[in-house]
Structure formats: C-alpha cells, structure tokens
mmCIF file of C-alpha atoms in Angstrom:
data_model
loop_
_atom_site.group_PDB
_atom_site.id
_atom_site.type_symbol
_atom_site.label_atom_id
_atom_site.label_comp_id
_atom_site.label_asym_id
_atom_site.label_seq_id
_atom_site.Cartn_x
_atom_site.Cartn_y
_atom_site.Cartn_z
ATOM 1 C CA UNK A 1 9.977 -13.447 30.996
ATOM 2 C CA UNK A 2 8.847 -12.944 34.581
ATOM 3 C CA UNK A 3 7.768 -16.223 36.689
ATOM 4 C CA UNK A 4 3.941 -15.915 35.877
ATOM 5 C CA UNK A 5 4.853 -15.873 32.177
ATOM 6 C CA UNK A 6 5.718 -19.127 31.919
ATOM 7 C CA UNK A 7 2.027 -20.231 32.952
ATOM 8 C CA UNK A 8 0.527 -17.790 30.449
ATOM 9 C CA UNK A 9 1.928 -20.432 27.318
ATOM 10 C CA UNK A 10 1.853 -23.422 26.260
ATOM 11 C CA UNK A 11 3.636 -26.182 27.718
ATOM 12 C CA UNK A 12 6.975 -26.706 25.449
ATOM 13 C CA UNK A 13 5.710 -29.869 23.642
ATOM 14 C CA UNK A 14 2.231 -29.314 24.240
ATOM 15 C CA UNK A 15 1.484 -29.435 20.594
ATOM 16 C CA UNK A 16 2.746 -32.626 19.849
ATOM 17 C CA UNK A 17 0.183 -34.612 22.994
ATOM 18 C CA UNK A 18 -2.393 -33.802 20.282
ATOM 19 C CA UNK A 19 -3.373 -36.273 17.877
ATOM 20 C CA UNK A 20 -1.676 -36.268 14.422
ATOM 21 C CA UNK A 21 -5.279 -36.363 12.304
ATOM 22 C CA UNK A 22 -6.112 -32.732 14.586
ATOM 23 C CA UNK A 23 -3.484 -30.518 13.101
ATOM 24 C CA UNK A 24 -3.891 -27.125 13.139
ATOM 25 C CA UNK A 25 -3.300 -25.200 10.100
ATOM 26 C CA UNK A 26 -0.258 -24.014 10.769
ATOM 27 C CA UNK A 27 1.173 -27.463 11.576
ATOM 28 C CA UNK A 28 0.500 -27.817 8.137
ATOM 29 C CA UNK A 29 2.064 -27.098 4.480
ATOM 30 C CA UNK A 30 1.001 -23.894 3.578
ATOM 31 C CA UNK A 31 -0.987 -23.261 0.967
ATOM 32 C CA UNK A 32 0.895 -21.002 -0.596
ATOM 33 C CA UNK A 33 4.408 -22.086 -0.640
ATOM 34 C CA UNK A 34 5.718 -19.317 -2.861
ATOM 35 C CA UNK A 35 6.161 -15.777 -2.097
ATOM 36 C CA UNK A 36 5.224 -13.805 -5.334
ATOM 37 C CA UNK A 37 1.599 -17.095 -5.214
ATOM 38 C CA UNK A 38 0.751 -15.571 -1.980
ATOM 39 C CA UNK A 39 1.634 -11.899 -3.176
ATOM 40 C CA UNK A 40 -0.823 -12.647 -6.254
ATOM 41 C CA UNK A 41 -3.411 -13.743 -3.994
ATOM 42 C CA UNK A 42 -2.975 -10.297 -1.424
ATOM 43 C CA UNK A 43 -3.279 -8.372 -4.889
ATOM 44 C CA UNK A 44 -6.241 -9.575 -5.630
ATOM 45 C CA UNK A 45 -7.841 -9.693 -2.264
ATOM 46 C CA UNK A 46 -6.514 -5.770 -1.624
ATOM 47 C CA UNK A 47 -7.511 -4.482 -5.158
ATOM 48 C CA UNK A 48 -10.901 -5.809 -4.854
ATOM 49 C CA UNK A 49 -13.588 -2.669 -4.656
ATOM 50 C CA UNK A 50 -15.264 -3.792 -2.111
ATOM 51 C CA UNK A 51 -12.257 -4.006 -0.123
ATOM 52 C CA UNK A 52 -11.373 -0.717 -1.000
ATOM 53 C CA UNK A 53 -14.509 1.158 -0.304
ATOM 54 C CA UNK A 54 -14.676 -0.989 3.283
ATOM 55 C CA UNK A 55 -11.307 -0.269 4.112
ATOM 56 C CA UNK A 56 -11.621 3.802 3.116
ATOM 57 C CA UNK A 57 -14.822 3.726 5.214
ATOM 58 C CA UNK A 58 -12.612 2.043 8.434
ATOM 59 C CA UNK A 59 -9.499 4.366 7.756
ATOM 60 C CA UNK A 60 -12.488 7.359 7.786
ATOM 61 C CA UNK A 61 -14.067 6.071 10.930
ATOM 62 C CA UNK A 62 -11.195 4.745 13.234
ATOM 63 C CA UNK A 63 -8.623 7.337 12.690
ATOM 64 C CA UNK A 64 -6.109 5.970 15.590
ATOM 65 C CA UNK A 65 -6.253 2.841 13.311
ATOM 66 C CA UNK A 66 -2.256 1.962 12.216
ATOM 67 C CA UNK A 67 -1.610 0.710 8.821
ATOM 68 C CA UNK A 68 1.334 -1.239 9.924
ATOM 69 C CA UNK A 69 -0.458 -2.952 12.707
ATOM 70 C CA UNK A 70 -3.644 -3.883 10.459
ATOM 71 C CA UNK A 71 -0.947 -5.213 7.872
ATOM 72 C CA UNK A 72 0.549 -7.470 10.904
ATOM 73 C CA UNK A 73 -2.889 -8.753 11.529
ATOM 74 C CA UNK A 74 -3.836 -9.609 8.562
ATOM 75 C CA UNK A 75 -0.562 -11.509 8.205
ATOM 76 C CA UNK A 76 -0.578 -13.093 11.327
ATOM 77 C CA UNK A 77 -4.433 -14.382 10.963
ATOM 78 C CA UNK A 78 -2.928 -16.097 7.201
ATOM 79 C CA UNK A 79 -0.304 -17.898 9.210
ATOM 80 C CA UNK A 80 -3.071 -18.997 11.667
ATOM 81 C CA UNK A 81 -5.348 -20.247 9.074
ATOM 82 C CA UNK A 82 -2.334 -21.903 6.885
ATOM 83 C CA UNK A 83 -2.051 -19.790 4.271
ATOM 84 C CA UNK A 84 1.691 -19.089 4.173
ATOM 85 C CA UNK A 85 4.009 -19.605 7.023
ATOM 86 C CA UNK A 86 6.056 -17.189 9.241
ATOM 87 C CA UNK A 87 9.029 -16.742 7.103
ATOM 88 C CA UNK A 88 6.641 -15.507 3.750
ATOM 89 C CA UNK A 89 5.196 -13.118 6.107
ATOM 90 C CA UNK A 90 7.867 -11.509 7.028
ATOM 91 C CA UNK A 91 8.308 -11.022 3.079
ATOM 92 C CA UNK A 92 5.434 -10.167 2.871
ATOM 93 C CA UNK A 93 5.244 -7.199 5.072
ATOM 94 C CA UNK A 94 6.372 -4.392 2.612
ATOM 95 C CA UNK A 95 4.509 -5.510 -0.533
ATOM 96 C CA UNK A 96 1.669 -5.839 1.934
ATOM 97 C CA UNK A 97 1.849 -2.051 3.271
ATOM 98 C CA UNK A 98 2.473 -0.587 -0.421
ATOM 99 C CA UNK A 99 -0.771 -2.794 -1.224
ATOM 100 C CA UNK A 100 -3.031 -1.071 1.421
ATOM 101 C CA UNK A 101 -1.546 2.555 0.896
ATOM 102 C CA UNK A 102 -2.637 2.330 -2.469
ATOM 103 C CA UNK A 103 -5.661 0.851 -1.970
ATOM 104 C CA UNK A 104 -6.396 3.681 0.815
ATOM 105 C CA UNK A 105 -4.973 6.427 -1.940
ATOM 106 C CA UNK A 106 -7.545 5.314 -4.521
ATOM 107 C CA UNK A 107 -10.311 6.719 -1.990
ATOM 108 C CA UNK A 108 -8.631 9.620 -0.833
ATOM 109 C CA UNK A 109 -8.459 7.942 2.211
ATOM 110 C CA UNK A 110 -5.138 8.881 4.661
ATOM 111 C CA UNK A 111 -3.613 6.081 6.625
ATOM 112 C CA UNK A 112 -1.257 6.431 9.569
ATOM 113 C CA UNK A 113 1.775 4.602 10.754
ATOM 114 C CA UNK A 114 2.355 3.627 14.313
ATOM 115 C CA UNK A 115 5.457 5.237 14.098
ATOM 116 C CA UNK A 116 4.191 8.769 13.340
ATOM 117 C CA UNK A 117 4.839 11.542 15.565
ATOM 118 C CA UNK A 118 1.774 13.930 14.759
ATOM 119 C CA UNK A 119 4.162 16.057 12.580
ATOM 120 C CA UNK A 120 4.888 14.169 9.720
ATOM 121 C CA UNK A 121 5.741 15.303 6.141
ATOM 122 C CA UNK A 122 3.181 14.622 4.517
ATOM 123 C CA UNK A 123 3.099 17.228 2.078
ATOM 124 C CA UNK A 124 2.732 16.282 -1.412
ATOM 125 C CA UNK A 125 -1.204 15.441 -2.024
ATOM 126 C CA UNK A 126 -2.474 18.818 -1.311
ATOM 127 C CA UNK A 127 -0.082 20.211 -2.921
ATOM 128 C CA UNK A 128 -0.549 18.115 -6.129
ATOM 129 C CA UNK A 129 -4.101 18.312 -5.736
ATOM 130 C CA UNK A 130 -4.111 22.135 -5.417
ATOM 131 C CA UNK A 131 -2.352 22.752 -8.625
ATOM 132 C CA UNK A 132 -4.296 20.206 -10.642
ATOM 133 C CA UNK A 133 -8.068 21.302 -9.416
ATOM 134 C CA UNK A 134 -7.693 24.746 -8.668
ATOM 135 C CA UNK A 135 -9.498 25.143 -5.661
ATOM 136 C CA UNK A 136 -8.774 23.716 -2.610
ATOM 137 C CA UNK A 137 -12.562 23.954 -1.681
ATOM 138 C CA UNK A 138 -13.423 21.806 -4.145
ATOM 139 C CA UNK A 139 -11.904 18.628 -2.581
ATOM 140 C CA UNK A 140 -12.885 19.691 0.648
ATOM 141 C CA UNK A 141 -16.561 19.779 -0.447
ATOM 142 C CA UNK A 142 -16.115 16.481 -2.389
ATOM 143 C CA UNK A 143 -14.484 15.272 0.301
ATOM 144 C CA UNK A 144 -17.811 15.647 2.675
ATOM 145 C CA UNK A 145 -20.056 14.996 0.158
ATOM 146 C CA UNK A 146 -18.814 11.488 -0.440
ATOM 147 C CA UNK A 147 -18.571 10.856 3.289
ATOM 148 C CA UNK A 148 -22.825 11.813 3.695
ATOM 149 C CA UNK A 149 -22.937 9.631 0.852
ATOM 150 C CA UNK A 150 -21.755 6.893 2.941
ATOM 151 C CA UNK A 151 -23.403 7.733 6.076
ATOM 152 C CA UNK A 152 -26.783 7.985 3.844
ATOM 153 C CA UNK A 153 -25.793 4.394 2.531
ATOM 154 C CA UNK A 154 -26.137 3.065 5.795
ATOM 155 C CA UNK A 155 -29.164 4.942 7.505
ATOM 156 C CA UNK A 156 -30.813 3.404 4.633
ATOM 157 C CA UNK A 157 -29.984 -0.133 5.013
ATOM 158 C CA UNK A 158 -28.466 -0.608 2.025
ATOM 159 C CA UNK A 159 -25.013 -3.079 2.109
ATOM 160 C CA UNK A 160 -22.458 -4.215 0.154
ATOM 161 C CA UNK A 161 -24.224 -7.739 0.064
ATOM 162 C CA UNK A 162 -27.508 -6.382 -2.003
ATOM 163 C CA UNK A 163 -25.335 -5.168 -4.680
ATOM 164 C CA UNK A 164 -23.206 -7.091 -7.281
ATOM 165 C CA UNK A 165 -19.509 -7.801 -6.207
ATOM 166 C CA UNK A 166 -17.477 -5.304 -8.536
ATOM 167 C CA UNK A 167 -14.458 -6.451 -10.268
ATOM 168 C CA UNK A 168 -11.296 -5.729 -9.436
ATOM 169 C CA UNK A 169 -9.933 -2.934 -11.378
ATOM 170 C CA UNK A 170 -7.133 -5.056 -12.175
ATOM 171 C CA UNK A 171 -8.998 -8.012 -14.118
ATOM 172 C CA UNK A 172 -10.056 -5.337 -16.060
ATOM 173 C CA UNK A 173 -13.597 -4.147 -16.668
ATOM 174 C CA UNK B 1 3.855 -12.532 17.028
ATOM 175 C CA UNK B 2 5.073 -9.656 18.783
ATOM 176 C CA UNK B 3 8.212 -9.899 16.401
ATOM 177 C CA UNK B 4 5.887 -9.322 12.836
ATOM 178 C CA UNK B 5 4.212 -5.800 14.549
ATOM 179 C CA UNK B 6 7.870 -4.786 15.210
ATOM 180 C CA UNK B 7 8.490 -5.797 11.428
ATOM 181 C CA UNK B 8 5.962 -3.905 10.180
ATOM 182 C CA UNK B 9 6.628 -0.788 12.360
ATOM 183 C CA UNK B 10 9.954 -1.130 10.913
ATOM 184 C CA UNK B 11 8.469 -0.929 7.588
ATOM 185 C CA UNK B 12 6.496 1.619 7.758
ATOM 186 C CA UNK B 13 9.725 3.720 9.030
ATOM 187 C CA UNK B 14 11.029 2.546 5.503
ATOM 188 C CA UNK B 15 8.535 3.614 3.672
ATOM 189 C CA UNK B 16 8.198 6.817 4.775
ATOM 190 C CA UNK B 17 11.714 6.889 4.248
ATOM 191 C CA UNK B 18 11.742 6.327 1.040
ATOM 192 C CA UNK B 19 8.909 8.095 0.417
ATOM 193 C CA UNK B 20 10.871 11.552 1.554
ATOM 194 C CA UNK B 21 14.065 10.267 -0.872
ATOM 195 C CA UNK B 22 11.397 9.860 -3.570
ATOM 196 C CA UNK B 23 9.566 13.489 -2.916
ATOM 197 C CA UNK B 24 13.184 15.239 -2.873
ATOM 198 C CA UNK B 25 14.339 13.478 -5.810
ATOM 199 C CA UNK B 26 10.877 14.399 -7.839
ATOM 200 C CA UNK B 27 12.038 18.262 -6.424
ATOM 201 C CA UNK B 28 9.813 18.673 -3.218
ATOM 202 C CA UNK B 29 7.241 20.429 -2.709
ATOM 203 C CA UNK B 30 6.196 24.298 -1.506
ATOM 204 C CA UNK B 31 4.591 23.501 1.581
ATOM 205 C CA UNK B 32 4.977 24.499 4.828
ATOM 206 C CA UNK B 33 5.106 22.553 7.780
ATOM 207 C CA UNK B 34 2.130 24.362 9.412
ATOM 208 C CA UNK B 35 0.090 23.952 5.884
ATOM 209 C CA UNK B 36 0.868 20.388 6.166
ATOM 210 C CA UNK B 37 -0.560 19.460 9.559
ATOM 211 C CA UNK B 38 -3.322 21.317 8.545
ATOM 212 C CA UNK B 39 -3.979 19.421 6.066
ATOM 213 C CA UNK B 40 -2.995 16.115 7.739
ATOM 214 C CA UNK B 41 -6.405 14.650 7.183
ATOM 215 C CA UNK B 42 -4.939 13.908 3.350
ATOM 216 C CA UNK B 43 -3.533 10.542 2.216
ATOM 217 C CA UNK B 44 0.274 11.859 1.332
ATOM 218 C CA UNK B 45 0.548 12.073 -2.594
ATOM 219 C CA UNK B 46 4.190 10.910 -1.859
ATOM 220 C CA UNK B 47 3.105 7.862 0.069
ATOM 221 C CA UNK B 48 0.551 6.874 -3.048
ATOM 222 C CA UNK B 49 3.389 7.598 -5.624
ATOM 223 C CA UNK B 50 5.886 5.232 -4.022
ATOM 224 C CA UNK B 51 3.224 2.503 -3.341
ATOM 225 C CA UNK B 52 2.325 2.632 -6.750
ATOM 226 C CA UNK B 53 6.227 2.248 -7.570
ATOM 227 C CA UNK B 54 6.351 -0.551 -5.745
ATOM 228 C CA UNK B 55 3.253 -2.272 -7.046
ATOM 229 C CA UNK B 56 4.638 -1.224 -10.338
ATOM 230 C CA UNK B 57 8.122 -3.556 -9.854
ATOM 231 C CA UNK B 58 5.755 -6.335 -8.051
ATOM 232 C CA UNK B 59 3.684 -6.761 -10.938
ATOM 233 C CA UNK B 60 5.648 -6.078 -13.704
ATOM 234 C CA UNK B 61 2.423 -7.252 -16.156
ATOM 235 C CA UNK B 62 -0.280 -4.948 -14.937
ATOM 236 C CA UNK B 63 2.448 -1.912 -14.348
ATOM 237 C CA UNK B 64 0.589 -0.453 -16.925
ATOM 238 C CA UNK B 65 -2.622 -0.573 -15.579
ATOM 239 C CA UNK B 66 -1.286 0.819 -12.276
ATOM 240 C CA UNK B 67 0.052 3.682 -14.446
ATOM 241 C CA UNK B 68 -3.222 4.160 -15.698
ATOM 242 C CA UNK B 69 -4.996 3.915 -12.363
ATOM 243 C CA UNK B 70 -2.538 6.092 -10.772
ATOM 244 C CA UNK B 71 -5.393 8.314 -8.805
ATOM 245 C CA UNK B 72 -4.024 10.562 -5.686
ATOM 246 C CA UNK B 73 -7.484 12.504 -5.449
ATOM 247 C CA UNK B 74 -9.797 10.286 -6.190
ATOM 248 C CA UNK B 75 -11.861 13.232 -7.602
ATOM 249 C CA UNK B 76 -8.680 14.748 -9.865
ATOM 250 C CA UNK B 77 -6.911 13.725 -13.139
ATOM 251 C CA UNK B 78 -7.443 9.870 -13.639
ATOM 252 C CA UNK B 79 -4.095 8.050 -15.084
ATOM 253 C CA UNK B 80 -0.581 9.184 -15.387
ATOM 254 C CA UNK B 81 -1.740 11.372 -18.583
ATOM 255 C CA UNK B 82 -3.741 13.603 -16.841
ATOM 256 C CA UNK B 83 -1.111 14.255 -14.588
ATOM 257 C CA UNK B 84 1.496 14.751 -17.872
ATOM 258 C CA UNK B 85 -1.101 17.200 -19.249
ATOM 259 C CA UNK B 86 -1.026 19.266 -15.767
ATOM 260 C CA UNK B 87 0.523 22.224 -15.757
ATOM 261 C CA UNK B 88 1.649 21.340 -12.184
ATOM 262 C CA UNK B 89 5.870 20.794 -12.141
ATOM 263 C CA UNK B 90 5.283 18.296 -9.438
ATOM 264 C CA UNK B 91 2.442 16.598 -11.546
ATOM 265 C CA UNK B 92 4.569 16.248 -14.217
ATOM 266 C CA UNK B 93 7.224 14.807 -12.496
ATOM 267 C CA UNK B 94 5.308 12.254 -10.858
ATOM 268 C CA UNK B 95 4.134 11.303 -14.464
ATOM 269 C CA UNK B 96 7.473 10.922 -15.524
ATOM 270 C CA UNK B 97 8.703 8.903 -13.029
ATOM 271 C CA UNK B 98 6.369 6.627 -12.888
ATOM 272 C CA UNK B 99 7.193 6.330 -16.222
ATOM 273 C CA UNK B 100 10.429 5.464 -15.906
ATOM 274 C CA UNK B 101 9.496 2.702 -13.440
ATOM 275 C CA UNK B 102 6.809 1.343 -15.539
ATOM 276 C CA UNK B 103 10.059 1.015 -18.203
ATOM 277 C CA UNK B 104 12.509 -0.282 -15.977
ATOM 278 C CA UNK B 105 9.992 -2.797 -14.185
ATOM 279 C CA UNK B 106 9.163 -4.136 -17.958
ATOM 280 C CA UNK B 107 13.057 -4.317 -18.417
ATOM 281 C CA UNK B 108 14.077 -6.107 -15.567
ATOM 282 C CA UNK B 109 10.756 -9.084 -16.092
ATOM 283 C CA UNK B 110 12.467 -9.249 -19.734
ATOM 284 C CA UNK B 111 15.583 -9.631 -17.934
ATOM 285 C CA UNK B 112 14.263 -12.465 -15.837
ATOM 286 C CA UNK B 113 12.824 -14.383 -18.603
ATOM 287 C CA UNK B 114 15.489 -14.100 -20.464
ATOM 288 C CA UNK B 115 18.062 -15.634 -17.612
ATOM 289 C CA UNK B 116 15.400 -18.118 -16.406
ATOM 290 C CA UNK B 117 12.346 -18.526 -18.549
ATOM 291 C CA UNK B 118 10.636 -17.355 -15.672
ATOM 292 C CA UNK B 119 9.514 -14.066 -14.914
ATOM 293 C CA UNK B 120 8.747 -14.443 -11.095
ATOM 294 C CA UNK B 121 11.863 -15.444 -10.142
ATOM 295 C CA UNK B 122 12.741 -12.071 -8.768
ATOM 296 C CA UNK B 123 9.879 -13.251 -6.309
ATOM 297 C CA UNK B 124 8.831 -9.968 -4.614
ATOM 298 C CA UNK B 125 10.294 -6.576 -4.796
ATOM 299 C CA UNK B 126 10.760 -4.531 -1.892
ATOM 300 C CA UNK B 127 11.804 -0.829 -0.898
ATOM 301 C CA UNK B 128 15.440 -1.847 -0.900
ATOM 302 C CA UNK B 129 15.288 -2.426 -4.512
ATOM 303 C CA UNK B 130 12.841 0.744 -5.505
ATOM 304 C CA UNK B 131 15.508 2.541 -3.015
ATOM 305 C CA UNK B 132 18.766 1.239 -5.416
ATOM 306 C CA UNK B 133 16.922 2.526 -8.823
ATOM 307 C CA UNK B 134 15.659 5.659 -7.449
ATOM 308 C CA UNK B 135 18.516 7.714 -8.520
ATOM 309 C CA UNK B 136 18.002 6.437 -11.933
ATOM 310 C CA UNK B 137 13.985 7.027 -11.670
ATOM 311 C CA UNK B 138 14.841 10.631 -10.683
ATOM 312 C CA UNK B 139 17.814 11.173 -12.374
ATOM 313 C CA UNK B 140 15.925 11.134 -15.965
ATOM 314 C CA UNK B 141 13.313 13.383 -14.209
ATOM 315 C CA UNK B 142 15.367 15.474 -13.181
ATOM 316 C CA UNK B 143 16.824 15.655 -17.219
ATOM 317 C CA UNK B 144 13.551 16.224 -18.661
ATOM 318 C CA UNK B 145 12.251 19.146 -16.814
#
C-alpha cells in the first residue's frame, strides 16, 4: 500500500465510533447462515424467467461483460446488504457461476470468462447443434430472429413489468 | 473485495477446466480450432453440460427436472430424451452422462439421509467433487457406446 492509500480507507476502528442501534448489514447476522439456505435462495433468484430473459438480453448487448466478475458482484452486493457473510461467498462462487452458465445456456446466450484468451475451446454447441438440427442456417436465422424480437419488444414499449411474472421452471408449471 | 474477483477468476479457470476433462471424457468433438472461433458467438455445449452437472449434484431433488430441461439450443431437442433419440454420438453421450449423474446425485442424497437424516448436509457441491466422479460419469459412457 503506497502512502496515499492509507487515506483512501477507513480509519482502523472507524466502525466501531458509530452507534450500536446504526449497524450496517454486514455488522450483522446474516440472514442466511447456511450455505446450501443461501444456495436455495440463488436457485431460485437465477432460475427465475425473467432473470433469464434479462440476463440473455445483457450477455447479447454487453459482450465484454465477464461472467466471473458479474458473479463477484452479485456476491459482494449480498454481503453488503447482509445476506450471507464473506466466508459463504467464497462457497458460493462455483455453484454461483454453474447457476448463471446455465441460466445463459437456456437462451442460447454465450458468456465469457475474464480469463479467456480470444481462442478458447469452445467447441461442443455447434457441433451438437449441427448434428441434431441439420442446418447450421437454421440457428443462425433463429438466432436473429429472436434478437429483432427483442429489439421490437422494446421500440414498442412493452416491459417485463406489464406482463405476469413467469414461474420459475423449477416450481414447476 | 478485490480477493472474491480473484476467486471467481479462479473459478472460472476451473470450470473451463473441467469442462475440457468432461468434453474429452464424453469423446470430443470434430471441430477445428478455426471453426470454433468462428463460431465463438455460441454458448459452449460443454460449458452448459457441466453446469447442468453441477446443478444436478447441488440439487439432488430437482436433478430430474434439470435432466429434463437440459436445453443447449434453445431452439433444438428439449430434455435429455431428445438428445438420446439423436443420432448425434456426442448427443448421445451427453444424454448418458447426465444420466449417470442424475443416478449418482440421487445415490449420494440417499447416502446422506441415511448417515444423518439430513440430506443437505453435503452443503454445496463444487467442481472438485463433479471432477472426482467424472471418471465414473464417463467411464459408463464410454461402456455403452
């Protein structure tokens, strides 16, 4: 730490001038003190369709956007607001990633790593894809057709709010 | 939290990790590297087929309805019996090994109920574990082609 970093922080002990009854969240229990209670509660946030339509239209939009970081975020923001502490994110990093890559897979959205170098294996879905459909046209075409369908979606106004919240997929239909 | 971005970069090294273990061990693919940049704009099949593995051994109770969910396309097959019904090799084998984890995940929440009484003692499963019964996932695969 160089000498103007220690005037960047907090003063060691700064927390505790506060008054007791002004606790931040953190400073609190968390409210999920198990790992697989907040793991249940990611599920269902992550396998939400609404998330997973928003999240396929960021992933679509913001292609420099890393999985890995978003996952820290998201993470971090829980330990800010109380939710679990530091240690049950850190567990909750890999579960977390799994989570969003499948949530990104079920819109045939890609995601990208931080840690990619531009030539990645990533062989596998076109591959799979071309032997189940036929022609790799097809997807293509599907492909652009869904995103128009989006871009129509919000020329036109129309949100996410105005229609019913879909169930998760997982509570069953 | 500098620390949890350097976690997760970590993690995402892992997965893709184990995602290449997984692909090799399902009997890789045909492409070539220039096809695959090419076609870079596609969510990996790989990275969706370990994810749902993972999910799978997380949730133990609604492995079956990621099996059934399983989706790489989002405009192909729907559920791991449209992939079994492929004529694809690689289709199949992703069928089949997800499968097998939907069987062993099952097996080891028995397992845990039966040593505890509670199944979510095992508390969260990560790539470490799907890396230690991968061989066995793609062992049997590898049996019934």
């Amino acid at each position: 730490m160089g000498p103007e970093g220690l005037f960047t922080g907090p003063i060691p002990g700064q927390s505790l001038t506060r008054s007791p009854d002004q606790r931040a969240p953190y400073e609190m229990p968390p409210k999920f003190a198990k790992t697989a209670d907040a793991l249940d509660h990611l599920l269902l946030m992550v396998t939400d369709k609404k998330f997973i339509k928003n999240f396929a239209i960021l992933l679509r939009k913001n292609k420099k956007l890393k999985l890995d970081k978003m996952v820290s975020a998201i993470l971090q923001q829980g330990f800010v607001n109380g939710m679990w502490t530091v240690d049950t994110a850190m567990l909750l990093i890999e579960p977390l990633l799994c989570l969003m890559v499948w949530a990104a897979a079920q819109q045939d959205a890609s995601v990208t790593f931080s840690t990619d170098t531009g030539y990645e294996d990533r062989t596998g879905f076109d591959y799979v894809t071309n032997a189940l459909v036929g022609d790799p046209n097809v997807i293509a075409n599907d492909m652009s057709a869904s995103n128009e369908e989006v871009l129509d979606e919000k020329s036109q106004g129309i949100t996410d709010d105005a229609t019913p919240a879909p169930q998760s997929p997982l509570l069953g239909a | 939290m500098e620390f949890m971005d350097k976690l997760a970069a970590k993690a995402a090294d892992k997965f893709k990790e184990t995602a290449d273990s997984l692909w090799e061990g399902l009997g890789g693919t045909q492409a070539s590297k220039s096809k695959t940049v090419r076609n870079a704009k596609f969510s990996a099949g790989k990275y969706a087929t370990l994810a749902t593995m993972v999910l799978m051994l997380n949730f133990p109770d609604n492995a079956s309805v990621f099996r059934q969910a399983f989706n790489v396309t989002g405009n192909g097959p729907d559920g791991v019996e449209g992939f079994a019904a492929s004529k694809s090799v690689t289709a199949n084998a992703i069928a089949r090994a997800l499968h097998n984890t939907q069987v062993i995940s099952q097996k080891l929440s028995l397992d845990a109920i039966r040593e505890t009484g509670n199944a979510d003692v095992t508390a969260t499963s990560t790539l470490k574990d799907i890396r230690q019964i991968l061989p066995v996932i793609t062992r049997s695969v590898k049996e019934t082609k």
